CSV table of C-alpha atoms and ligand atoms in Angstrom, one decimal:
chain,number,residue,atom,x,y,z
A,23,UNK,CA,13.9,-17.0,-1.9
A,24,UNK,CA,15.7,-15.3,-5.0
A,25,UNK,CA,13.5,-13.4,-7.1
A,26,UNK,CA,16.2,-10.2,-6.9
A,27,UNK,CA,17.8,-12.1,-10.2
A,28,UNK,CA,14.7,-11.9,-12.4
A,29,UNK,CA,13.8,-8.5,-10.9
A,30,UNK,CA,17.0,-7.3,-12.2
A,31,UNK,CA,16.6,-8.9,-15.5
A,32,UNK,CA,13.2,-7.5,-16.0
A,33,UNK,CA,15.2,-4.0,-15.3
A,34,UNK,CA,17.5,-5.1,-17.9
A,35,UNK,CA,15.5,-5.9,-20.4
A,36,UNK,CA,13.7,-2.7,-20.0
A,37,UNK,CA,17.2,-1.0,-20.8
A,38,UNK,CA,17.6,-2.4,-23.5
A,39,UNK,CA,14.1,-1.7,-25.1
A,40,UNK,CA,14.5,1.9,-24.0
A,41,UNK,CA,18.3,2.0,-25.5
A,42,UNK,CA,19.2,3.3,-21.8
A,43,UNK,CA,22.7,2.7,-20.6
A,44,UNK,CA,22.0,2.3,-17.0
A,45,UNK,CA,18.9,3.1,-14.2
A,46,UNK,CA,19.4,5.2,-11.3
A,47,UNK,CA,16.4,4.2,-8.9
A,48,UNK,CA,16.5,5.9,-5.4
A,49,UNK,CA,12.8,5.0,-4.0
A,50,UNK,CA,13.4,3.3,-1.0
A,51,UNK,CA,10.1,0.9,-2.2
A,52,UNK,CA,12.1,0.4,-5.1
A,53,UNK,CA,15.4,0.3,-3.9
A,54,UNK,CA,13.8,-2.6,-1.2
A,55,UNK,CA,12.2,-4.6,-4.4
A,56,UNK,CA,15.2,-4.5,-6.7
A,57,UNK,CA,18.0,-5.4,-4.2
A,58,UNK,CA,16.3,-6.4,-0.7
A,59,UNK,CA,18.2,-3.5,1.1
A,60,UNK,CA,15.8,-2.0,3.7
A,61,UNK,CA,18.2,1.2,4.4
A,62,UNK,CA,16.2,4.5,3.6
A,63,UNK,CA,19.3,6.2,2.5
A,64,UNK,CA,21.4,5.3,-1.1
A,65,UNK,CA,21.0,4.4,-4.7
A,66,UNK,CA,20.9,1.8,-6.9
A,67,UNK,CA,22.6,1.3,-10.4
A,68,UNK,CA,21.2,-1.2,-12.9
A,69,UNK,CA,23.6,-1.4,-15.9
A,70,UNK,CA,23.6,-4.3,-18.7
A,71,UNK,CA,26.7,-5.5,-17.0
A,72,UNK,CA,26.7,-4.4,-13.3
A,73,UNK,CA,24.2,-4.0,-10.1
A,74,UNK,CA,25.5,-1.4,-7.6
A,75,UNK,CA,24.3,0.1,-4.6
A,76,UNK,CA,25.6,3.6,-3.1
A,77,UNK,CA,24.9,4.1,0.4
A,78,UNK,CA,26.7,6.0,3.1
A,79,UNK,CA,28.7,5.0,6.3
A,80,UNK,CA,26.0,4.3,8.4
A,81,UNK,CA,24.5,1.3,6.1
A,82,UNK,CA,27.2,-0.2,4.3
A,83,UNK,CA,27.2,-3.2,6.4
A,84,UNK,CA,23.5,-3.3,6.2
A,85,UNK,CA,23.6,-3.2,2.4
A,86,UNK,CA,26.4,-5.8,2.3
A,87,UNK,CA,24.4,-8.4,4.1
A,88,UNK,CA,20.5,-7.5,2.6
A,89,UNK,CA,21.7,-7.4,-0.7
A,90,UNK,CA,24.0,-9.8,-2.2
A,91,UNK,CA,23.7,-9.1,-5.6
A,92,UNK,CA,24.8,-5.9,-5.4
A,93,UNK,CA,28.3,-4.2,-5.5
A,94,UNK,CA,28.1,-1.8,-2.5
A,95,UNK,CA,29.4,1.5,-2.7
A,96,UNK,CA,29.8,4.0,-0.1
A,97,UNK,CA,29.3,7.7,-0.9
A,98,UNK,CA,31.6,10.0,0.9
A,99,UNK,CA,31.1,13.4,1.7
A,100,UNK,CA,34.2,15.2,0.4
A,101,UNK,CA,34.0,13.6,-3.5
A,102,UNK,CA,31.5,12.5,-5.6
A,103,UNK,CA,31.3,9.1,-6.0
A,104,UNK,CA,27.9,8.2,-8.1
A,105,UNK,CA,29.4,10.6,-10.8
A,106,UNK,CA,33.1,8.7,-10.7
A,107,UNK,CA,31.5,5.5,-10.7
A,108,UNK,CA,29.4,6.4,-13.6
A,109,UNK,CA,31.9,8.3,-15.7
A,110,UNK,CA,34.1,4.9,-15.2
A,111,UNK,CA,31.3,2.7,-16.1
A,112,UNK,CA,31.5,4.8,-19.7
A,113,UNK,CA,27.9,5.3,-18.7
A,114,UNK,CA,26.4,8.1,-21.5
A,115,UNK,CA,22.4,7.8,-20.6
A,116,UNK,CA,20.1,6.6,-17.7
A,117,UNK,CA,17.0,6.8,-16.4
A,118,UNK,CA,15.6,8.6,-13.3
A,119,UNK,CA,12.6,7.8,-11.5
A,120,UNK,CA,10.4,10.9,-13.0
A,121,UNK,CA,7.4,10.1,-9.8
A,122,UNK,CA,10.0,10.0,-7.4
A,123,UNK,CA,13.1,12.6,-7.8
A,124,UNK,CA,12.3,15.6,-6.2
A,125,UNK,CA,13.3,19.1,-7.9
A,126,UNK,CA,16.4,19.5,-5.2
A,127,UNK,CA,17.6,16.3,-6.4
A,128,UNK,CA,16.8,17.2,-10.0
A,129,UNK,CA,19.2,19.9,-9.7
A,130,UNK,CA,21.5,18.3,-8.3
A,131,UNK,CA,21.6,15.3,-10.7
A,132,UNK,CA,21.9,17.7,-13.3
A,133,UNK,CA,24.9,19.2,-11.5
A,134,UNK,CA,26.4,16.0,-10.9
A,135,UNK,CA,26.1,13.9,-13.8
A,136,UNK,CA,27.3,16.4,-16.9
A,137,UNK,CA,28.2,14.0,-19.0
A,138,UNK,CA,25.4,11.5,-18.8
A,139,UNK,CA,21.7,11.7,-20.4
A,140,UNK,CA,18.8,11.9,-17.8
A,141,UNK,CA,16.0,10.3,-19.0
A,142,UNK,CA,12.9,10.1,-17.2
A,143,UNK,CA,10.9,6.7,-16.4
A,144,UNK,CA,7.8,6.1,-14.7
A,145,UNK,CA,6.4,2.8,-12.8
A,146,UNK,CA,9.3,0.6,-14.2
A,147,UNK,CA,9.5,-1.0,-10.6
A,148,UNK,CA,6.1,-0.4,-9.7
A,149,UNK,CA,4.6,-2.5,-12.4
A,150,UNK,CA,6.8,-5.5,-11.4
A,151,UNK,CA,5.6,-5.2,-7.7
A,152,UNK,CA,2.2,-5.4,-9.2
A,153,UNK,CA,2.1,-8.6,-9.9
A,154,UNK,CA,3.0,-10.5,-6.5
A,155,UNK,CA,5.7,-14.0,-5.9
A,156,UNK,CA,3.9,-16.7,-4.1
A,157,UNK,CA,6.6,-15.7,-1.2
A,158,UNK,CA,4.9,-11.9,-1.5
A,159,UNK,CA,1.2,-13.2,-1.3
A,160,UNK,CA,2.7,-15.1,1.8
A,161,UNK,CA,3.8,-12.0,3.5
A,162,UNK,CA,0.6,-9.6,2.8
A,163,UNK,CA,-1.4,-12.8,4.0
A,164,UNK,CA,0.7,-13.4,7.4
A,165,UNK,CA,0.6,-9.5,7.8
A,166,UNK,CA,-3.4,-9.8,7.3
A,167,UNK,CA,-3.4,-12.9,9.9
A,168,UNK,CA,-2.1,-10.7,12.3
A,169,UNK,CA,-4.0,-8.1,12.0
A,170,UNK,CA,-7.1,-10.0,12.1
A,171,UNK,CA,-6.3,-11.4,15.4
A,172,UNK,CA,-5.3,-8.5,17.3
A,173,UNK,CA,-8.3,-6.7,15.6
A,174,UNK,CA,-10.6,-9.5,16.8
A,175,UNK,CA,-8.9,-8.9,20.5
A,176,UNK,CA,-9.6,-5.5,20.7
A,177,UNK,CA,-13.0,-5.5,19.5
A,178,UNK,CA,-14.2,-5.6,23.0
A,179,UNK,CA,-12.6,-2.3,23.7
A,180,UNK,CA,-14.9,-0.5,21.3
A,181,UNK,CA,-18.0,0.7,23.8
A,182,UNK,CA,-19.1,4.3,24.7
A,183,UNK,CA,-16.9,6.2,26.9
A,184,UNK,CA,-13.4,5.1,24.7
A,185,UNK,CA,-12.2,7.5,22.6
A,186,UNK,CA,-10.9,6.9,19.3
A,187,UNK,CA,-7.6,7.4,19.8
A,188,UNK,CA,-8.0,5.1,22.8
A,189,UNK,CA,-8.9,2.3,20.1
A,190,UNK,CA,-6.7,2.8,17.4
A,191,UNK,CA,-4.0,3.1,20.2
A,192,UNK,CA,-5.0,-0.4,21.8
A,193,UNK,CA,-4.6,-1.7,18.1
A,194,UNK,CA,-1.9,-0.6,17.6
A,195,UNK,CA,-0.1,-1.9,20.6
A,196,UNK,CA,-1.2,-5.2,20.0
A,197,UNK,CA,-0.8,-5.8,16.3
A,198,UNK,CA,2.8,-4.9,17.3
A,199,UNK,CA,3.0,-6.8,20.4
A,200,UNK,CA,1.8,-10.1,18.3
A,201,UNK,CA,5.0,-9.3,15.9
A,202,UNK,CA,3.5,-6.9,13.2
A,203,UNK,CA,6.8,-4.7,12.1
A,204,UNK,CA,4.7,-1.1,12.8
A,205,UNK,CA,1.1,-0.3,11.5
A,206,UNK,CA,1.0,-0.2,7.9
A,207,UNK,CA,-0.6,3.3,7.8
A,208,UNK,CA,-1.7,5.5,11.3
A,209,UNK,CA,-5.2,3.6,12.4
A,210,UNK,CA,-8.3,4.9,11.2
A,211,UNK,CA,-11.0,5.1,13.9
A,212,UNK,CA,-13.4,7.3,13.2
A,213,UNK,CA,-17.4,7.4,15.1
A,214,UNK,CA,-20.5,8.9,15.2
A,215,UNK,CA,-20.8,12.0,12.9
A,216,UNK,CA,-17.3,11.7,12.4
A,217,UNK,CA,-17.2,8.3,10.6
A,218,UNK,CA,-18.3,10.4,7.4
A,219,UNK,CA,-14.6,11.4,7.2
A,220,UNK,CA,-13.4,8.3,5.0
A,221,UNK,CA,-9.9,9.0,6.2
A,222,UNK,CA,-10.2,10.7,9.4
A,223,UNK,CA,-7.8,10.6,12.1
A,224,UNK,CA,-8.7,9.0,15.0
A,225,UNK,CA,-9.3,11.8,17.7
A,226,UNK,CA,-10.4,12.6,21.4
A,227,UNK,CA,-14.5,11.9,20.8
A,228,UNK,CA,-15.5,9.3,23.1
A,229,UNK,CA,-17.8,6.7,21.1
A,230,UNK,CA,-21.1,7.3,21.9
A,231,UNK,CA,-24.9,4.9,22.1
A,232,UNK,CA,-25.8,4.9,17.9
A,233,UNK,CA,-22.6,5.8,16.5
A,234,UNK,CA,-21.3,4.1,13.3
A,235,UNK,CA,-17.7,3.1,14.4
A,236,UNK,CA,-14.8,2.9,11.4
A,237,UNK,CA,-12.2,0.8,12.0
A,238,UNK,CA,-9.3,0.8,8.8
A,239,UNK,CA,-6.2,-0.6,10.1
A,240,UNK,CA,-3.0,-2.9,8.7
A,241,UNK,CA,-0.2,-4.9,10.2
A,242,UNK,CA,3.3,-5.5,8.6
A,243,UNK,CA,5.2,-8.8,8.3
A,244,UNK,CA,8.2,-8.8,6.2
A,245,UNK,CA,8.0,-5.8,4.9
A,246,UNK,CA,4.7,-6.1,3.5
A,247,UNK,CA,1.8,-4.3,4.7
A,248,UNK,CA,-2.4,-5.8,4.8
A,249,UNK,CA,-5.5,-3.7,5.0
A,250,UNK,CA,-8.9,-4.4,6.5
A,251,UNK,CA,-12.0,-2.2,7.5
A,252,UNK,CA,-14.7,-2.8,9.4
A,253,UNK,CA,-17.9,-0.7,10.4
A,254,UNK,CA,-20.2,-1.2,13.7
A,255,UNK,CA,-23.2,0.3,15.4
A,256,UNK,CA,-22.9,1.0,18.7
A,257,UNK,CA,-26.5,0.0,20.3
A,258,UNK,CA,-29.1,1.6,19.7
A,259,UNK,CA,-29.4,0.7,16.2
A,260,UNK,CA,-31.8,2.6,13.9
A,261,UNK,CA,-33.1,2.0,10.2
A,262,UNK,CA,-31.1,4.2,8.6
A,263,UNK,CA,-27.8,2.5,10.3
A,264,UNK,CA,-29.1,-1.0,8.8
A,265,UNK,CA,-30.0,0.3,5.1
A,266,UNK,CA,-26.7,2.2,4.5
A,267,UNK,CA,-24.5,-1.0,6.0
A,268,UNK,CA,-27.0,-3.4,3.9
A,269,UNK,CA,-26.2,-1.3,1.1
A,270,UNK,CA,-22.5,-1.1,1.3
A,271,UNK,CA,-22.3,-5.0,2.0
A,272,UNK,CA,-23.9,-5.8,-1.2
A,273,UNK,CA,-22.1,-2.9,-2.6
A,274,UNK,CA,-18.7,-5.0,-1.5
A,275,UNK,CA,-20.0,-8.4,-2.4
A,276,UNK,CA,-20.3,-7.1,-6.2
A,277,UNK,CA,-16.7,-5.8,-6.3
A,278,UNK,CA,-15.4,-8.9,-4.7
A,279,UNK,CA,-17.7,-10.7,-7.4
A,280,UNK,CA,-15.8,-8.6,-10.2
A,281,UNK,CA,-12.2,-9.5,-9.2
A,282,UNK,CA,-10.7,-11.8,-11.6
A,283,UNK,CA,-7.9,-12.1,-13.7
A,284,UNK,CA,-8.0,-10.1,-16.8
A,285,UNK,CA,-11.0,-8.0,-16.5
A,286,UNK,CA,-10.8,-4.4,-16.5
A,287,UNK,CA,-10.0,-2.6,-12.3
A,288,UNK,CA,-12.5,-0.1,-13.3
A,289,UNK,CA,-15.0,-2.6,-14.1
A,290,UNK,CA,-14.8,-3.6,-10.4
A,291,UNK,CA,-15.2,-0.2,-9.4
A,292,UNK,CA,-18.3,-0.3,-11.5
A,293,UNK,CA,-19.6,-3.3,-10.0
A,294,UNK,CA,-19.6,-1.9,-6.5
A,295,UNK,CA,-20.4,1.4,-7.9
A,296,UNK,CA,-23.9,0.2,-9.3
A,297,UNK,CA,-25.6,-1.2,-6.0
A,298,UNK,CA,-24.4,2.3,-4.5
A,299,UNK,CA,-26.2,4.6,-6.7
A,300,UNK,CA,-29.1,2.3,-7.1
A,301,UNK,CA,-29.7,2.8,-3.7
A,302,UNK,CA,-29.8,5.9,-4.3
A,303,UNK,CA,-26.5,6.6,-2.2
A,304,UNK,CA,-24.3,7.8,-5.2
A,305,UNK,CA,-23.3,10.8,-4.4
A,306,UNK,CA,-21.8,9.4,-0.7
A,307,UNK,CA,-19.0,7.8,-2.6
A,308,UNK,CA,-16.6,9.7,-3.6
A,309,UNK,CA,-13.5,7.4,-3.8
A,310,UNK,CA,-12.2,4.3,-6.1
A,311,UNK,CA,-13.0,1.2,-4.7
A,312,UNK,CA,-9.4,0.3,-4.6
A,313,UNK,CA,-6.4,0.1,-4.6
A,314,UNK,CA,-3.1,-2.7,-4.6
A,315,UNK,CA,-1.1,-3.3,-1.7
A,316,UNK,CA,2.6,-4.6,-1.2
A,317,UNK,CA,5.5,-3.2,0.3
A,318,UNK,CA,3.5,-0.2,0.5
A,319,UNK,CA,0.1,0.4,1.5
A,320,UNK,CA,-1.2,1.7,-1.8
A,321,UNK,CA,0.0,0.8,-4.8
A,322,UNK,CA,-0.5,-0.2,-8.0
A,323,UNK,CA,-2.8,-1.2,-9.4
A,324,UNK,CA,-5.2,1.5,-8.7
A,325,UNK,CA,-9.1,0.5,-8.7
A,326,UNK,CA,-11.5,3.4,-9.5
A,327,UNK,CA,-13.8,4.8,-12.6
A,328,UNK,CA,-10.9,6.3,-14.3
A,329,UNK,CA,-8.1,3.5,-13.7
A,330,UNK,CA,-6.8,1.6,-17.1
A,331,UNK,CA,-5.2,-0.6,-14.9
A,332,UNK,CA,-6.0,-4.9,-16.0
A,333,UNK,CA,-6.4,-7.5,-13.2
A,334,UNK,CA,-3.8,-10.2,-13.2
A,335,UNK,CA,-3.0,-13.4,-11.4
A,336,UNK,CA,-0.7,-12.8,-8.2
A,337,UNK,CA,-1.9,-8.8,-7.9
A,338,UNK,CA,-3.1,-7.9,-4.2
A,339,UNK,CA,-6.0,-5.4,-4.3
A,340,UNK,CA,-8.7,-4.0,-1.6
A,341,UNK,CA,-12.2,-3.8,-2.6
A,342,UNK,CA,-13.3,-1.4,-0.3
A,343,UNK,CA,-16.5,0.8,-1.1
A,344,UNK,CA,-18.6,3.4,1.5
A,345,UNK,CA,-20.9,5.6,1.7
A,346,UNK,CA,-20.1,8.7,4.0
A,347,UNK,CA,-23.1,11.1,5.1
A,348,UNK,CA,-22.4,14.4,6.3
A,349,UNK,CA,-23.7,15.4,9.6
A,350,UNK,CA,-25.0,11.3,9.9
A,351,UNK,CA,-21.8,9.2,9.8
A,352,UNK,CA,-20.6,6.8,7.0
A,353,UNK,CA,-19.8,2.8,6.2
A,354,UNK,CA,-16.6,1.0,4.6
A,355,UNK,CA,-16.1,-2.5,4.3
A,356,UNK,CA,-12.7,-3.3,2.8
A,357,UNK,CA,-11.3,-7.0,2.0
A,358,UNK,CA,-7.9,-7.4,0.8
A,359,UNK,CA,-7.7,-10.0,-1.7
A,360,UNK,CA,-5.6,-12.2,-4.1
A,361,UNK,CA,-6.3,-11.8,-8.0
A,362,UNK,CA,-7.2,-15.2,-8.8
A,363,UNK,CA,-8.1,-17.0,-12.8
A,364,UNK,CA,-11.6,-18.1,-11.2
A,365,UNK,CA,-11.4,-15.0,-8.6
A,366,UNK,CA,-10.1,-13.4,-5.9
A,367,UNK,CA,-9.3,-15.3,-2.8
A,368,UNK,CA,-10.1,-13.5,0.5
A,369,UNK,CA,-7.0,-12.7,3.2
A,370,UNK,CA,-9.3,-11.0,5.8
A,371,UNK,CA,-11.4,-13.0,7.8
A,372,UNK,CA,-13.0,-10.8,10.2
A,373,UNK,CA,-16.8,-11.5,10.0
A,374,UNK,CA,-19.1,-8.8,7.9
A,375,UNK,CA,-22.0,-9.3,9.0
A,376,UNK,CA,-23.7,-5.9,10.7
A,377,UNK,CA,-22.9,-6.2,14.6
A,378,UNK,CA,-24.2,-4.2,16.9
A,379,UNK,CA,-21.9,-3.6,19.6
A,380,UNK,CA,-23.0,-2.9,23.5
A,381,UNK,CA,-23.6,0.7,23.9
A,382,UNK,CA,-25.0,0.8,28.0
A,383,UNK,CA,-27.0,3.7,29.0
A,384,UNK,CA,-27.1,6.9,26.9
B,18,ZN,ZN1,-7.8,0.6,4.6
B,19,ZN,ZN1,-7.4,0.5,1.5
């Protein structure tokens, strides 16, 4: 695997169309992409000329062996190395990461680096990891493997008298125990009344006979994270419990039906957005339908009315409409998917279909 060297160049050639001397990027996500160094402390340089990575004591060794194509630095407390090495490098202008720097950091860049330009940039890295390698699509799809099967284990435990927290922490424990690197984001499981809280945090409510159960969980293999969500009705199951999930199935179906290379990410939105209000269930869904995943959980692109982002081939997005009903509990179904020329191909298998899980005696 060594897609660090066209990484860099695509950095490189962005310097050069910007008339930029070097770029400073500090986002560990970034940081991660650009050099393969998983620290979550440090810097790294791109210049025409040189790649370096500043880091402290702690992760020098770390940053020697992640990232070969780097020079490594190490910062020292007592002088300031960044600003020597740049000064040295003749370095006169460079960008910042405008999303990312903080305004404590701000001031103290502008402190530290007098005789160099600032220049702000935004989503110079994050438009690369957009569009994934093969060897990325392999990660996200081993990550959604995972979480399939440990999701598919604990299933059973979902039945009145658990609590949420219960769940998500049964989950949790075994997407890690089958290898997952942590959870990609804390566990959604929200039920009953609660399951109108799109992200709600999984608390002490036991699930009860006719709750709607939430699930929204991910796994992480190499650094890369999935997504998945599933709904269920806990036995009895009324009308009103079948409609909304019927609704938000074929709500899903048309987004997944809209994913393709080249069309517009709001026009998938639209898709799913359609069967929703047609139903009559408009106003119950309040998010974008999606959003891309990677080394993070969300990233670009982002999929809702107001996104200008274009599908293409290699990018990882969720389609993941709901509707959420105050005071009557709410329905996601989320698929994370592959951008595809003829369509999107599917990396979570759990079944969709409504299932009605065992609710015993109210
Ligand atoms: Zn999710
Ligand atoms: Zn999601």
């Amino acid at each position: 695997m060594k897609p660090f060297e066209d990484r860099i160049r695509a950095i490189r050639q962005k310097l050069e169309e910007e008339k930029v001397d070097a770029a400073y990027i500090s986002f560990r996500y970034n940081m991660r992409y650009l050099s393969g160094f998983t620290g979550d402390s440090g810097a790294i340089v791109i210049t025409p000329g040189e790649t370096i990575l500043f880091t402290d004591g702690r992760y020098t060794e770390q940053a020697s062996s992640q990232a070969p194509d780097f020079r490594v630095v190490e910062t020292k407390m007592d002088k300031d190395v960044v600003a020597d090495t740049l000064s040295s490098l003749g370095i006169k202008s460079m960008t910042f990461e405008r999303e990312h720097v903080t305004f404590a950091l701000w001031e103290n860049m502008t402190k530290r680096f007098k005789d160099t330009k600032l220049v702000p940039a935004s989503g110079w890295v994050e438009k690369l990891r957009a569009q994934k390698t093969p060897e990325e699509i392999q990660a996200v799809r081993k990550a959604a493997e995972l979480a399939d099967d440990a999701f598919s284990m604990v299933v059973s435990s979902i039945r009145p008298g658990v609590s949420e927290r219960e769940v998500a922490l049964e989950l949790e424990f075994t997407m890690r125990k089958m290898g997952s690197e942590g959870v990609a984001f804390p566990i959604i499981v929200v039920s009953g009344a609660r399951s109108s809280l799109p992200h709600g945090e999984p608390g002490d409510k036991a699930i009860e006979p006719g709750d709607f159960v939430t699930v929204d969980f991910g796994a992480v293999w190499n650094g890369y994270c999935s997504d998945c969500t599933r709904t269920f009705v806990i036995e009895p199951l009324d009308e009103k419990h079948r409609e909304v999930y019927e609704v938000v199935g074929r709500a899903q179906e048309a987004g997944l039906q809209a994913v393709r290379a080249g069309v517009k990410a709001s026009d998938v939105d639209a898709a799913g957005r359609k069967v929703i209000e047609e139903a009559g269930y408009g106003e119950y869904f309040g998010h974008g339908i999606g959003h891309g995943v990677g080394l993070q959980v969300h990233e670009s692109p982002r999929l809702g009315q107001k996104s200008e982002d274009i599908l293409e081939p290699g990018m990882i997005v969720t389609v993941e409409p709901g509707v959420y009903i105050p005071g009557f509990g709410g329905v996601r179904i989320e698929d994370l998917v592959v951008v595809g020329d003829d369509g999107p191909e599917i990396l979570t298998s759990y079944p969709k279909d409504l299932k009605v899980l065992g609710g015993g005696k109210k």
